[in-house]
């Protein structure tokens, strides 16, 4: 799975074309709205999640305050969509604090870190 060829670059966890996650705020490792990845993306920003207050508080307690505005980053609020690091989403899932996600906008390489069953259990677009 994890090899990132041209074909895989825009494939989601369902094996289909990767859909856009968010353009407002503009997300993704490449800041193009997609949760695409590459070898330089050490954080594996591949999970398209919808922020919740519980998750934002959790990740702040873990040392990554996503709600605080910074240069070229508006800060996130509940309801925003964002490409999260797969490991952080997995940690939050294990703590029962993972935010809901969008399978169609979550990159295929996420499956190297998180099972499809766990992803489906939190999916907003699983129908």
C-alpha angles and dihedrals in degrees: 000000000000099000108108109218126165091265093051096046093087102028123116131214089270091058092250133113111299112251125215116271103197142335095181102074092021107232142178135079088275093041090235098118095260129106090228120145143200137188090274091059096091091170092056095224094196109123115094102210135172109231122241129190090243092055094044090052091046095051090045089055088051090057101263110102103193092172095063116093115236136170108308090358122092097198121248131261134191110291096029117123116228139170103246129196106263093227092053091050089049091050090050090048090054088051091049090245103102114135120235116267145201114242093197091058097039113100122244093239088068086080089071087067109023128040119242088236092060091046093049091050090063099034121128092192099049103123 
